[in-house]
Tab-separated table of C-alpha atoms and ligand atoms in Angstrom:
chain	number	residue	atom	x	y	z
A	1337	UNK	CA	32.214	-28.572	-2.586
A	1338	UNK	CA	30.944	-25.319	-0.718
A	1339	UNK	CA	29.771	-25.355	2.540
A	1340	UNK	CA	27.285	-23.016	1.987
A	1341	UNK	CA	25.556	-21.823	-1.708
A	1342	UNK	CA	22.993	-18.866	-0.992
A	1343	UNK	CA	20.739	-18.345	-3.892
A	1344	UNK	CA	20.429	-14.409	-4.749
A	1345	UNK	CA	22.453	-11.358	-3.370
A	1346	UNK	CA	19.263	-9.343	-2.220
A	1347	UNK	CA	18.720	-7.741	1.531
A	1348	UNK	CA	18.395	-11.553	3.082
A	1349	UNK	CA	21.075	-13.388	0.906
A	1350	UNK	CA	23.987	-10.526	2.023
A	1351	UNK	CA	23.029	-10.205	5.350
A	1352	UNK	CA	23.279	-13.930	5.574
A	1353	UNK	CA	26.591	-13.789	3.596
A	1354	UNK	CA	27.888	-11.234	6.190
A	1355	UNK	CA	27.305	-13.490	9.137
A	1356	UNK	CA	29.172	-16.550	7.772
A	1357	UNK	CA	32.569	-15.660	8.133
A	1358	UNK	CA	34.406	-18.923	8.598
A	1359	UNK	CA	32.807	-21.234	5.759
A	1360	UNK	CA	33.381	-21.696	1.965
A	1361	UNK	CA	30.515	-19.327	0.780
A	1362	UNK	CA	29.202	-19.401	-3.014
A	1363	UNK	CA	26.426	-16.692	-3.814
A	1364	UNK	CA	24.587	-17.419	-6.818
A	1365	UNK	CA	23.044	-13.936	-8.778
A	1366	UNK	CA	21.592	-13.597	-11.902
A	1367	UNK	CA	21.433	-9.350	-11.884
A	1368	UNK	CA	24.931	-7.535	-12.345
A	1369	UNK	CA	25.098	-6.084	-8.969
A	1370	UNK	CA	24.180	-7.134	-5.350
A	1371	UNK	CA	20.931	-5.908	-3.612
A	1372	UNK	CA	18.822	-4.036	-5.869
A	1373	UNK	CA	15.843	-3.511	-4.060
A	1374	UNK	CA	17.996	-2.528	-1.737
A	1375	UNK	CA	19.336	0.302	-3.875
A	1376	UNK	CA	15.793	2.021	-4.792
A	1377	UNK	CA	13.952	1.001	-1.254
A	1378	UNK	CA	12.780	4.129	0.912
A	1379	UNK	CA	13.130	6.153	-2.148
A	1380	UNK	CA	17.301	5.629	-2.592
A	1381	UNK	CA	17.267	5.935	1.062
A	1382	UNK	CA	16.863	2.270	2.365
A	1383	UNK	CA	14.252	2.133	5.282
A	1384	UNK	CA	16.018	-0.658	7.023
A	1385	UNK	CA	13.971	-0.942	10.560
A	1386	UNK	CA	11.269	0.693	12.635
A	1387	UNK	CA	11.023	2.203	16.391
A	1388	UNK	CA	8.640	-0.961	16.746
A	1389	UNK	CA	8.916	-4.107	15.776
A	1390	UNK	CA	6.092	-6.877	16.672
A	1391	UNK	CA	5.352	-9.855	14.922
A	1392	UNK	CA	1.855	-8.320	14.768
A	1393	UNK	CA	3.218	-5.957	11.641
A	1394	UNK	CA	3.218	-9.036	9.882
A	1395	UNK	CA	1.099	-11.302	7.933
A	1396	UNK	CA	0.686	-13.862	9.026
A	1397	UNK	CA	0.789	-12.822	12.567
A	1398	UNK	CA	2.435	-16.393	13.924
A	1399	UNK	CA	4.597	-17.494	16.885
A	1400	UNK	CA	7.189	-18.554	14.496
A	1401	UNK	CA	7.667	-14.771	13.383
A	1402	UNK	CA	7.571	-13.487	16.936
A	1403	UNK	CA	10.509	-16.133	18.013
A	1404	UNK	CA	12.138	-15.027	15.338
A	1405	UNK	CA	12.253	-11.471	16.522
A	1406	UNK	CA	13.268	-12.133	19.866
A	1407	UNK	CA	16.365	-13.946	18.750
A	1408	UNK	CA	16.861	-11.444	16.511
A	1409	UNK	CA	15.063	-7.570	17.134
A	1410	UNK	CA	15.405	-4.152	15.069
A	1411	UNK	CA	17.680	-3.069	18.490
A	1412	UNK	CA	20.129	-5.927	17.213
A	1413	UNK	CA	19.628	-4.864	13.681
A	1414	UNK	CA	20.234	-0.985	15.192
A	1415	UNK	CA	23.598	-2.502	17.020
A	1416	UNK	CA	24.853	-3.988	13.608
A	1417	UNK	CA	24.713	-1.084	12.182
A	1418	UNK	CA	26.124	0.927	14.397
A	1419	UNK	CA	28.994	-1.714	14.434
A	1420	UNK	CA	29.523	-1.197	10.736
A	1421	UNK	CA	30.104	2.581	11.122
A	1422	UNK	CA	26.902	3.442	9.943
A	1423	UNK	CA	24.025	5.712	11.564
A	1424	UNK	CA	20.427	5.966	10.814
A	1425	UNK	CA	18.048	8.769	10.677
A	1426	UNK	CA	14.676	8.682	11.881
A	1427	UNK	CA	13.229	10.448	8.774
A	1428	UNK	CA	9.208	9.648	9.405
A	1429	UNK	CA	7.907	8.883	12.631
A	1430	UNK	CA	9.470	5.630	13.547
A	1431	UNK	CA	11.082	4.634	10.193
A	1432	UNK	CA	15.244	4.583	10.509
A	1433	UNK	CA	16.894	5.322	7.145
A	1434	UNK	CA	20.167	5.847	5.606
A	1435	UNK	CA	21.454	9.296	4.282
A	1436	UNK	CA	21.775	7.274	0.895
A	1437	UNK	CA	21.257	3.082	0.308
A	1438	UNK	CA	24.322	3.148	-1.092
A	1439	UNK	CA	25.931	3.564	1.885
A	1440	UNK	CA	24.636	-0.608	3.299
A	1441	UNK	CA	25.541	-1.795	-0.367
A	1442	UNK	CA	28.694	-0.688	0.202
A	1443	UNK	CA	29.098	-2.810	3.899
A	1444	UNK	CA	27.302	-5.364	2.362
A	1445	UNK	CA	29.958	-6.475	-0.533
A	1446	UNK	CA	30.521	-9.858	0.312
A	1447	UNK	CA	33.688	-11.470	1.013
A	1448	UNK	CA	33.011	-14.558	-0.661
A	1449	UNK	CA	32.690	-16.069	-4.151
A	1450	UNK	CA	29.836	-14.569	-6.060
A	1451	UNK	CA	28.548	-15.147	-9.408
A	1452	UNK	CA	26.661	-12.529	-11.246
A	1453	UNK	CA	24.790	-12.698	-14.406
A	1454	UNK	CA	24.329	-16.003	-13.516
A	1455	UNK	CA	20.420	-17.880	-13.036
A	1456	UNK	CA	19.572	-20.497	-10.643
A	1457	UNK	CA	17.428	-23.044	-12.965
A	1458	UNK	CA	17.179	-25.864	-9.849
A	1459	UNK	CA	18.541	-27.669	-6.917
A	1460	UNK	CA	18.459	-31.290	-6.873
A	1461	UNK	CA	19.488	-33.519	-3.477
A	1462	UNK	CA	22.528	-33.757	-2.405
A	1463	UNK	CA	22.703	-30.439	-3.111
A	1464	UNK	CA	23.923	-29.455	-6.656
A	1465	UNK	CA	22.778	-26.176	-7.519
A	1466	UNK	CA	22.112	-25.955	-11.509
A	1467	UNK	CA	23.070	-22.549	-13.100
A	1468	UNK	CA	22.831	-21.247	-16.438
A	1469	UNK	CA	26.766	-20.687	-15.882
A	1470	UNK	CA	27.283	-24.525	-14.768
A	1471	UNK	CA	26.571	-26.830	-11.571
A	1472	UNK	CA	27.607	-25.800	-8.261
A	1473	UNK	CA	27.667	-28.530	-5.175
A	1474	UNK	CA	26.915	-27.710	-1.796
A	1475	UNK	CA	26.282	-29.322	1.731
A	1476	UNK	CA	23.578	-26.273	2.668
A	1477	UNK	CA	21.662	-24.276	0.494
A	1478	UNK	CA	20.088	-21.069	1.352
A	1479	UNK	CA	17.113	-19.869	-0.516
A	1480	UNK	CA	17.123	-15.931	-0.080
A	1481	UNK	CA	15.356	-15.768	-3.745
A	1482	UNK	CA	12.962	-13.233	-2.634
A	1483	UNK	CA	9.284	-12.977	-4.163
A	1484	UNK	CA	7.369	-12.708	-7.366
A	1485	UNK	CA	7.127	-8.240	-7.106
A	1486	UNK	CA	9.044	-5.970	-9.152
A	1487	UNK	CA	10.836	-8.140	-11.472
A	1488	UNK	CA	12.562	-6.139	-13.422
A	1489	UNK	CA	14.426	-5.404	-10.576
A	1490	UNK	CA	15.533	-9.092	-10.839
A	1491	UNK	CA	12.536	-10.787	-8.689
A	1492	UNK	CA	11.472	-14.283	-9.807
A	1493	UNK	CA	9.168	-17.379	-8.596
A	1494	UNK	CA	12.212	-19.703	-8.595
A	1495	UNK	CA	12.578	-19.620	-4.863
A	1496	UNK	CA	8.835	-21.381	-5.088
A	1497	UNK	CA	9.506	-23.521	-7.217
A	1498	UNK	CA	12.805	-24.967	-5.591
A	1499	UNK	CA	10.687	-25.023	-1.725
A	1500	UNK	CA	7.831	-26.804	-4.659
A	1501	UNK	CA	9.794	-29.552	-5.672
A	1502	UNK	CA	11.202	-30.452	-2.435
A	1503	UNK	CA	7.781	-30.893	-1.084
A	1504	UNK	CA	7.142	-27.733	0.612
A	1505	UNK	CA	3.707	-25.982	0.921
A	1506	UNK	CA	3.439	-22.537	-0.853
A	1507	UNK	CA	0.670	-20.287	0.508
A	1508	UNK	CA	-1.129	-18.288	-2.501
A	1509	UNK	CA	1.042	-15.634	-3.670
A	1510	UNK	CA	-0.463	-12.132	-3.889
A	1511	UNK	CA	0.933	-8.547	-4.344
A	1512	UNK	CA	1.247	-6.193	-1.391
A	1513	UNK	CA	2.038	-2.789	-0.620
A	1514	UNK	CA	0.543	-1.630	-3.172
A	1515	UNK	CA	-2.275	0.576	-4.386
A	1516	UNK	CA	-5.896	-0.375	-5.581
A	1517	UNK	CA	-7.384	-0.025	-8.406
A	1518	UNK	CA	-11.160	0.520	-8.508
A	1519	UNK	CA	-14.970	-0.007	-9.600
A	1520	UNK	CA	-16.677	2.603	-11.973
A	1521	UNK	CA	-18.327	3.836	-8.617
A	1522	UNK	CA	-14.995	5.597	-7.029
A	1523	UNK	CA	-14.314	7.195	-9.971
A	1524	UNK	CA	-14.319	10.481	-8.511
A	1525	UNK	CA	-10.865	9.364	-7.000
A	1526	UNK	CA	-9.224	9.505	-10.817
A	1527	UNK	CA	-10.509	13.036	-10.842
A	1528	UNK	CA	-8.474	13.719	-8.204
A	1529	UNK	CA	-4.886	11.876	-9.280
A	1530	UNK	CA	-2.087	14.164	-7.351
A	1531	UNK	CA	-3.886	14.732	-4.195
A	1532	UNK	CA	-3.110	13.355	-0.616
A	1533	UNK	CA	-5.251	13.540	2.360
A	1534	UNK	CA	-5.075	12.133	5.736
A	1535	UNK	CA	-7.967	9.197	6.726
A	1536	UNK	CA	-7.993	6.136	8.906
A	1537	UNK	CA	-8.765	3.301	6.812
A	1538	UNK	CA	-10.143	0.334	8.307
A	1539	UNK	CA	-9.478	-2.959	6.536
A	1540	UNK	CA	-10.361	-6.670	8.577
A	1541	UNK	CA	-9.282	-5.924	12.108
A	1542	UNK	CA	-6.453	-3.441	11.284
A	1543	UNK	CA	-6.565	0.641	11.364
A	1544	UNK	CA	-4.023	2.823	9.134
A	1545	UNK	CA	-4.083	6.597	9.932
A	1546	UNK	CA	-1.898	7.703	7.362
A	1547	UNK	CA	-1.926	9.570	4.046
A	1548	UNK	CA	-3.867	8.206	1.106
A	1549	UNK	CA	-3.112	9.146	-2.227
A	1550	UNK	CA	-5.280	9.868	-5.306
A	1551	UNK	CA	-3.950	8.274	-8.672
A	1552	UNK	CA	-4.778	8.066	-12.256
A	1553	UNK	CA	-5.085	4.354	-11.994
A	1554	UNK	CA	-6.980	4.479	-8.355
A	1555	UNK	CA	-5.863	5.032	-4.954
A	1556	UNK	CA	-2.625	4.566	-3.174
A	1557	UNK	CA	-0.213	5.944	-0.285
A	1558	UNK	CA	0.705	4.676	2.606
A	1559	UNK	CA	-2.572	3.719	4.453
A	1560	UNK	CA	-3.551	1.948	1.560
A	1561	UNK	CA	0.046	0.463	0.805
A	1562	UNK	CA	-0.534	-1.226	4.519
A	1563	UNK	CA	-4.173	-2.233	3.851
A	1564	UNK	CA	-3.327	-4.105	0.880
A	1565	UNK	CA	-1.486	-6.239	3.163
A	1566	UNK	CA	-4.527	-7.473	5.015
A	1567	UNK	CA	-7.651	-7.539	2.270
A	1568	UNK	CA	-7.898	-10.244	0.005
A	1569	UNK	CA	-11.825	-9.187	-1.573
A	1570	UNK	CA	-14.616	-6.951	-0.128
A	1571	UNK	CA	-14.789	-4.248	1.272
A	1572	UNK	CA	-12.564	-1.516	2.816
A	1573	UNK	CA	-13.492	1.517	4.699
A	1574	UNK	CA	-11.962	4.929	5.222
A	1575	UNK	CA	-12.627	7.594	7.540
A	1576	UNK	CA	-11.619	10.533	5.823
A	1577	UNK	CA	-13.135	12.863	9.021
A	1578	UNK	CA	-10.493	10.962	11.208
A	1579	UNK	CA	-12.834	9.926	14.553
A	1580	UNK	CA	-14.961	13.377	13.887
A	1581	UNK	CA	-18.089	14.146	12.491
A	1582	UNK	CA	-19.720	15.942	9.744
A	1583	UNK	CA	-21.374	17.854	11.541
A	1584	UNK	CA	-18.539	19.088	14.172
A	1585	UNK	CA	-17.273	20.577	11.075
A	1586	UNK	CA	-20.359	22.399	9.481
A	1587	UNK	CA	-21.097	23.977	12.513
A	1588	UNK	CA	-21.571	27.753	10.742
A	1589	UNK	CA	-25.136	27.033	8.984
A	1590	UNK	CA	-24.326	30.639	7.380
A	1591	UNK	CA	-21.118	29.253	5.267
A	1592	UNK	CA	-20.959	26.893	2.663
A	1593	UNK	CA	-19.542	23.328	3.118
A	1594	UNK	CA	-16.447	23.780	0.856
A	1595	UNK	CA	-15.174	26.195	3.106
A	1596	UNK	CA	-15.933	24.623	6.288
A	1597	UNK	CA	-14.279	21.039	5.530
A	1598	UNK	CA	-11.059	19.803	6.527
A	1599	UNK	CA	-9.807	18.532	2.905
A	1600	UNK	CA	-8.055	20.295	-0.159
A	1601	UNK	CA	-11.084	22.199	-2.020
A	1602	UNK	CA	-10.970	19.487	-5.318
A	1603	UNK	CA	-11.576	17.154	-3.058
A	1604	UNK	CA	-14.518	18.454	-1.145
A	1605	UNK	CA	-15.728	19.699	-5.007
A	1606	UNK	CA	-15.126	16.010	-6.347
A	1607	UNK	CA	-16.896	14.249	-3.145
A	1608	UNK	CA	-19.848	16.451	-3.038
A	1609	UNK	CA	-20.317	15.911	-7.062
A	1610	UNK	CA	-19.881	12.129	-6.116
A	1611	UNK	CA	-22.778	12.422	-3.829
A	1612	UNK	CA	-24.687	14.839	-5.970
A	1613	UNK	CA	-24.610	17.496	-3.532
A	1614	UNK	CA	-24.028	21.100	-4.627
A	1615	UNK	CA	-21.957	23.460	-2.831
A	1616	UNK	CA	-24.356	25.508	-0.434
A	1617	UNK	CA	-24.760	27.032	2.594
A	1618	UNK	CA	-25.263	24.409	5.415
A	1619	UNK	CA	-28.504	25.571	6.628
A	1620	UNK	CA	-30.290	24.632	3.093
A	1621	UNK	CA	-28.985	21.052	3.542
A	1622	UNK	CA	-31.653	19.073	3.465
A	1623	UNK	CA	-32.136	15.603	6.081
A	1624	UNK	CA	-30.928	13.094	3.239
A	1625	UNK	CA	-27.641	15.355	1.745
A	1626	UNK	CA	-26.252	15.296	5.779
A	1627	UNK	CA	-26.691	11.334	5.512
A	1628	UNK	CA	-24.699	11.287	2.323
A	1629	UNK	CA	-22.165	13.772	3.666
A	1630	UNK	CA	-21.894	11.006	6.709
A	1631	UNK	CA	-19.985	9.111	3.757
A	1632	UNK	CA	-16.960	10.801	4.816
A	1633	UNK	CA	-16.835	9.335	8.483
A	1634	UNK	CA	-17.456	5.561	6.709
A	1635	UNK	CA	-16.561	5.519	3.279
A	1636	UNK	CA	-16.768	1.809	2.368
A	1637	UNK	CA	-15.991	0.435	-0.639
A	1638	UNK	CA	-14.781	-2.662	-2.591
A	1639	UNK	CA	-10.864	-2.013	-4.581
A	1640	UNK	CA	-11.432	-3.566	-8.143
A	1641	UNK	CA	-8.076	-5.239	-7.587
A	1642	UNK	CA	-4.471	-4.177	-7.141
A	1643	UNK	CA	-2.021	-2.292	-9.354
A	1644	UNK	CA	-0.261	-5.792	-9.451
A	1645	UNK	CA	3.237	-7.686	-8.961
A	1646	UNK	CA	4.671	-5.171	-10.544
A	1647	UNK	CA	3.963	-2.129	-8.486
A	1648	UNK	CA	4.042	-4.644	-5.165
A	1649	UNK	CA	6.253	-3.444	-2.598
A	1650	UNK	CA	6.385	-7.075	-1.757
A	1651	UNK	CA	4.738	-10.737	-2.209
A	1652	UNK	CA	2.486	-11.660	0.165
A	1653	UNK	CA	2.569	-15.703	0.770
A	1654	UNK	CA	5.018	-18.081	0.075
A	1655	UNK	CA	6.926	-21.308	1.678
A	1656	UNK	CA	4.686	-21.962	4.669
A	1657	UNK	CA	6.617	-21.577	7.552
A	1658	UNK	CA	4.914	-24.660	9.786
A	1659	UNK	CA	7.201	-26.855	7.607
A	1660	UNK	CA	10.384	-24.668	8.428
A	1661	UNK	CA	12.332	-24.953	11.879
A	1662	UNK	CA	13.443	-22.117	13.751
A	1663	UNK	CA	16.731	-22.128	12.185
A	1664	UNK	CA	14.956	-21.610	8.740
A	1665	UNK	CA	16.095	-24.677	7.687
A	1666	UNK	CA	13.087	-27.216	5.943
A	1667	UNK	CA	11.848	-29.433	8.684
A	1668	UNK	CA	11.433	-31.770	5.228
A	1669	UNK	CA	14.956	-31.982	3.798
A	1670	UNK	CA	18.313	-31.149	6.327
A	1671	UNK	CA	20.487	-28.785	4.966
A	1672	UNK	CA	18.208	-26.445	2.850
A	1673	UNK	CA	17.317	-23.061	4.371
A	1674	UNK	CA	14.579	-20.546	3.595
A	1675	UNK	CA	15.251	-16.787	4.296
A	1676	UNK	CA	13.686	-13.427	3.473
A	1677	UNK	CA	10.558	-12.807	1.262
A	1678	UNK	CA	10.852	-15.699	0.069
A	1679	UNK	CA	8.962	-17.269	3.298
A	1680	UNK	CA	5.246	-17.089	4.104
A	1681	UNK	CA	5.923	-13.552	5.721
A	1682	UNK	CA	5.234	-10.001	5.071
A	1683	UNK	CA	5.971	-7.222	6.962
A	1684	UNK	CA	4.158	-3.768	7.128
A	1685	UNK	CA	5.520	-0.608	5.026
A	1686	UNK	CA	8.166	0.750	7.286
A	1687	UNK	CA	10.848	-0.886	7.335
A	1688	UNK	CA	9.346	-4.146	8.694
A	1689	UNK	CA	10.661	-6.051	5.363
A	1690	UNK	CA	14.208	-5.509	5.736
A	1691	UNK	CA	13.619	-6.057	9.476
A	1692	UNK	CA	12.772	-9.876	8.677
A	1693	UNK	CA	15.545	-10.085	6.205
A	1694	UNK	CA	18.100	-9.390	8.715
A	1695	UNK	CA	16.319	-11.747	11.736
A	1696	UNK	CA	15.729	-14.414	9.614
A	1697	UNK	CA	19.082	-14.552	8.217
A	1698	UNK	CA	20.613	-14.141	11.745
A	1699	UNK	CA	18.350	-17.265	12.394
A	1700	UNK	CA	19.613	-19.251	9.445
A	1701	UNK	CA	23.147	-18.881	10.197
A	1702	UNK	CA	22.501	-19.468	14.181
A	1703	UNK	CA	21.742	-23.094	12.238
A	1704	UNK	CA	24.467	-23.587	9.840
A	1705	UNK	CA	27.207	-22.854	12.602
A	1706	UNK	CA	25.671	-25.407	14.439
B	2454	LIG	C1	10.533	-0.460	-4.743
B	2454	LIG	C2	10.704	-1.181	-3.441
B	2454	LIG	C3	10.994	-0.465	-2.284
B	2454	LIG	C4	11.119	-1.127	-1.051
B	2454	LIG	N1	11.431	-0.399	0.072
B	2454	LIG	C5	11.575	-1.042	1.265
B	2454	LIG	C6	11.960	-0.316	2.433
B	2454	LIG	O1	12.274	0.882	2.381
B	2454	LIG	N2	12.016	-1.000	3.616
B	2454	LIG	C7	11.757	-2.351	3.696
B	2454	LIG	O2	11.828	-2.922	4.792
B	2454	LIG	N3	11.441	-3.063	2.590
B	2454	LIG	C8	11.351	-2.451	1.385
B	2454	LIG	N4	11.055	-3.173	0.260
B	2454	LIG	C9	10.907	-4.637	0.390
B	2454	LIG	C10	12.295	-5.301	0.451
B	2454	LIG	O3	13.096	-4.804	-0.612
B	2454	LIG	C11	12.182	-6.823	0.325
B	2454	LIG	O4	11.247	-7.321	1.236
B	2454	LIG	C12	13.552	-7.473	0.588
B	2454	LIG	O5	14.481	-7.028	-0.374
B	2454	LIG	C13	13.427	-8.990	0.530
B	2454	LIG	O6	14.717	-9.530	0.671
B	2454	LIG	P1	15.054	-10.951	0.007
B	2454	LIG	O7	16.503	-11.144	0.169
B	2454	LIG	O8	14.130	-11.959	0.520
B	2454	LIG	O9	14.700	-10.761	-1.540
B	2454	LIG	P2	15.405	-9.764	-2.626
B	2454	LIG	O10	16.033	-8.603	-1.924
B	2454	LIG	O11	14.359	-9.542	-3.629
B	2454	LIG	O12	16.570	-10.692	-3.188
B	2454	LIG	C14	16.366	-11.782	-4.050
B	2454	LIG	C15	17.582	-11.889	-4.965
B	2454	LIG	O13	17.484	-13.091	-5.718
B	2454	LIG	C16	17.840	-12.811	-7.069
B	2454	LIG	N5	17.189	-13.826	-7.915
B	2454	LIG	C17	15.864	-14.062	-8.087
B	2454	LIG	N6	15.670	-15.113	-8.906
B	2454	LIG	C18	16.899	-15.554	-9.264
B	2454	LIG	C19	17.358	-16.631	-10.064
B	2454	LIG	N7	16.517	-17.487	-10.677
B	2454	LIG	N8	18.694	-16.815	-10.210
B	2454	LIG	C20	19.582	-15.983	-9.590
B	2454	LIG	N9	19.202	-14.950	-8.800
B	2454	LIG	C21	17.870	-14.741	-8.638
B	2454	LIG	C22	17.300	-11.404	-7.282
B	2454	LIG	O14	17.914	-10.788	-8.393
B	2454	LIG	C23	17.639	-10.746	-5.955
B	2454	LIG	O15	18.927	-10.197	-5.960
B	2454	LIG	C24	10.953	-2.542	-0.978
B	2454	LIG	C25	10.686	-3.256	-2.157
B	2454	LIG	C26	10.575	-2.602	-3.366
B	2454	LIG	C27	10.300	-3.410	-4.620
């Protein structure tokens, strides 16, 4: 009998693991190797925290994820680290990373038992943890199963369907972080696949002002990355002129537009083809063309969809947390724990992700010492 079975060796199930020092652990993974998202996040260089961490970088913005981060805040995730002989690098404005992931895989190896290659099929009360390797019994068990995205990095809806069958509310599942694809109308964007500009893009109440990125299968980056987050249908808009106007750019009426805009020439070229405007000098732009070029202050449109689970940074949804105390444990059966992704909880790009995987497995563990 363990004290304590975790379920997956991802960001929340080793930090967790780490904590416990004094109980009979049992980690339960069915990849060959701990933390894989861990290993490609921030491009091999693991974006663990941000500068600034509120619970309004995540959706759902709830009181449950700001007590959370006061017990628990990226300066104590900063202090760990620091603890472990590590140091951080603040590599974009904000965003701490590693010189290399490998370097919190390697403090991360657990100390307990772990099983690799090894699935969770389901928990049944009591707890006994069925495994395609055998059945494993437990007083606590800790889902840190992560979400649906990326799954051939190991990702799977088991951690639902466990919360599911003990009679726990899952919130719609969605991808996030992640680019949109688009109607036949923005298909100027696929014209411009490579290019990155900088906008503000406006989705619900939320502002981005980052770079977007023009793909072959629609448009991505991170301002889009983050808005993904936040739209479920409609519309989006983007200011590509950044709080100025058309016209405090054309202000020469003897030189043509191209030359006068703030944007990589394919792009102007593509937009003003978009618009059907030709390339001219700005004094022969008629009343209507300036009204069209106004698109780039308020560029509004409606994403087709998303490039899906598998291109998600993250799932958005998940085990609604009313039904989950602030130990993480299920307010509906004692004893079983919900950490990480997993949770109805998702974080901005920039570190915000691993950010909850620490604090909510400093949270869980605050409970099972108890
Ligand atoms: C490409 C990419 C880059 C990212 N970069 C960043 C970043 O730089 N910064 C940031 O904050 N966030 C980043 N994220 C998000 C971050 O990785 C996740 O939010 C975080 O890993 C979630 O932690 P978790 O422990 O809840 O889930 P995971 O880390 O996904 O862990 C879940 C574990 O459970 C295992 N598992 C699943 N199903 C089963 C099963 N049935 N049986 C046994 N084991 C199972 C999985 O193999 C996995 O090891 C990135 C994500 C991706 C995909």
């Amino acid at each position: 009998m363990y004290d304590v079975i975790i379920l997956g060796a991802g960001a929340s199930g080793l930090f967790l693991s780490d904590f416990l020092k004094n109980q009979k652990i049992l980690i339960i993974e069915h990849n060959s190797s701990i933390g894989e998202k861990i290993k490609v996040s921030g491009g091999g260089k693991c974006n663990i925290t941000n500068k600034d961490v509120s619970y309004k970088n995540y959706y759902p913005e709830s009181e449950f994820v700001r007590n959370t981060l006061v017990k628990c805040s990226n300066k104590d995730l900063l202090k760990w680290i620091k603890q472990k002989g590590l140091k951080v690098y603040e590599l974009k404005p904000g965003q701490y990373f590693f010189n290399s992931s490998k370097e919190i895989l390697n403090v991360l190896k657990p100390n307990c038992k772990i099983i690799y290659n090894c699935e969770v099929l389901d928990v049944n009360e009591g707890f006994e943890v069925i495994t395609s390797k055998g059945i494993f019994k437990a007083k606590n068990v800790v889902v840190a199963l992560g979400g649906k995205s990326f799954k051939k990095l190991g990702a799977s809806e088991k951690g639902y369907e466990i919360a599911k069958k003990f009679g726990h509310k899952i919130s719609p599942i969605k991808p996030a972080l992640v680019g949109f694809t688009i109607q036949p109308k923005e298909s100027w964007f696929k014209r411009l696949s490579g290019i990155s500009v900088m906008a503000d893009v406006y989705v619900k109440n939320k502002k981005f002002s980052q770079n977007i990125l023009f793909s072959h299968k629609g448009i991505t980056g991170p301002a889009i990355l983050n808005a993904s987050l936040y739209w479920d249908k409609g519309k989006i808009k983007i200011d590509f002129l950044r709080g100025k106007k058309v016209k405090d750019h054309l202000k020469n009426k003897h030189k043509q537009i191209i030359s006068q805009l703030p944007f990589p020439k394919n792009f102007t070229k593509e937009f003003l083809k978009s618009v059907g405007i030709e390339d001219k000098k700005v004094m022969f732009l008629k009343n209507q063309e300036w009204d069209r070029l106004k698109l780039l202050e308020n560029y509004e449109f409606a994403p087709a969809g998303t490039f899906g689970f598998e291109r998600a940074e993250v799932t958005k949804g998940g085990v609604v947390t009313d039904e989950i105390s602030e130990n993480m444990e299920s307010k509906i059966v004692k004893g079983l724990y919900f950490v990480g992704e997993v949770l109805d909880v998702t974080g901005e790009l920039g570190g915000y992700n691993f950010q909850w995987a620490f604090s909510s497995s400093y949270s869980a563990f605050l409970g099972l010492s108890l």
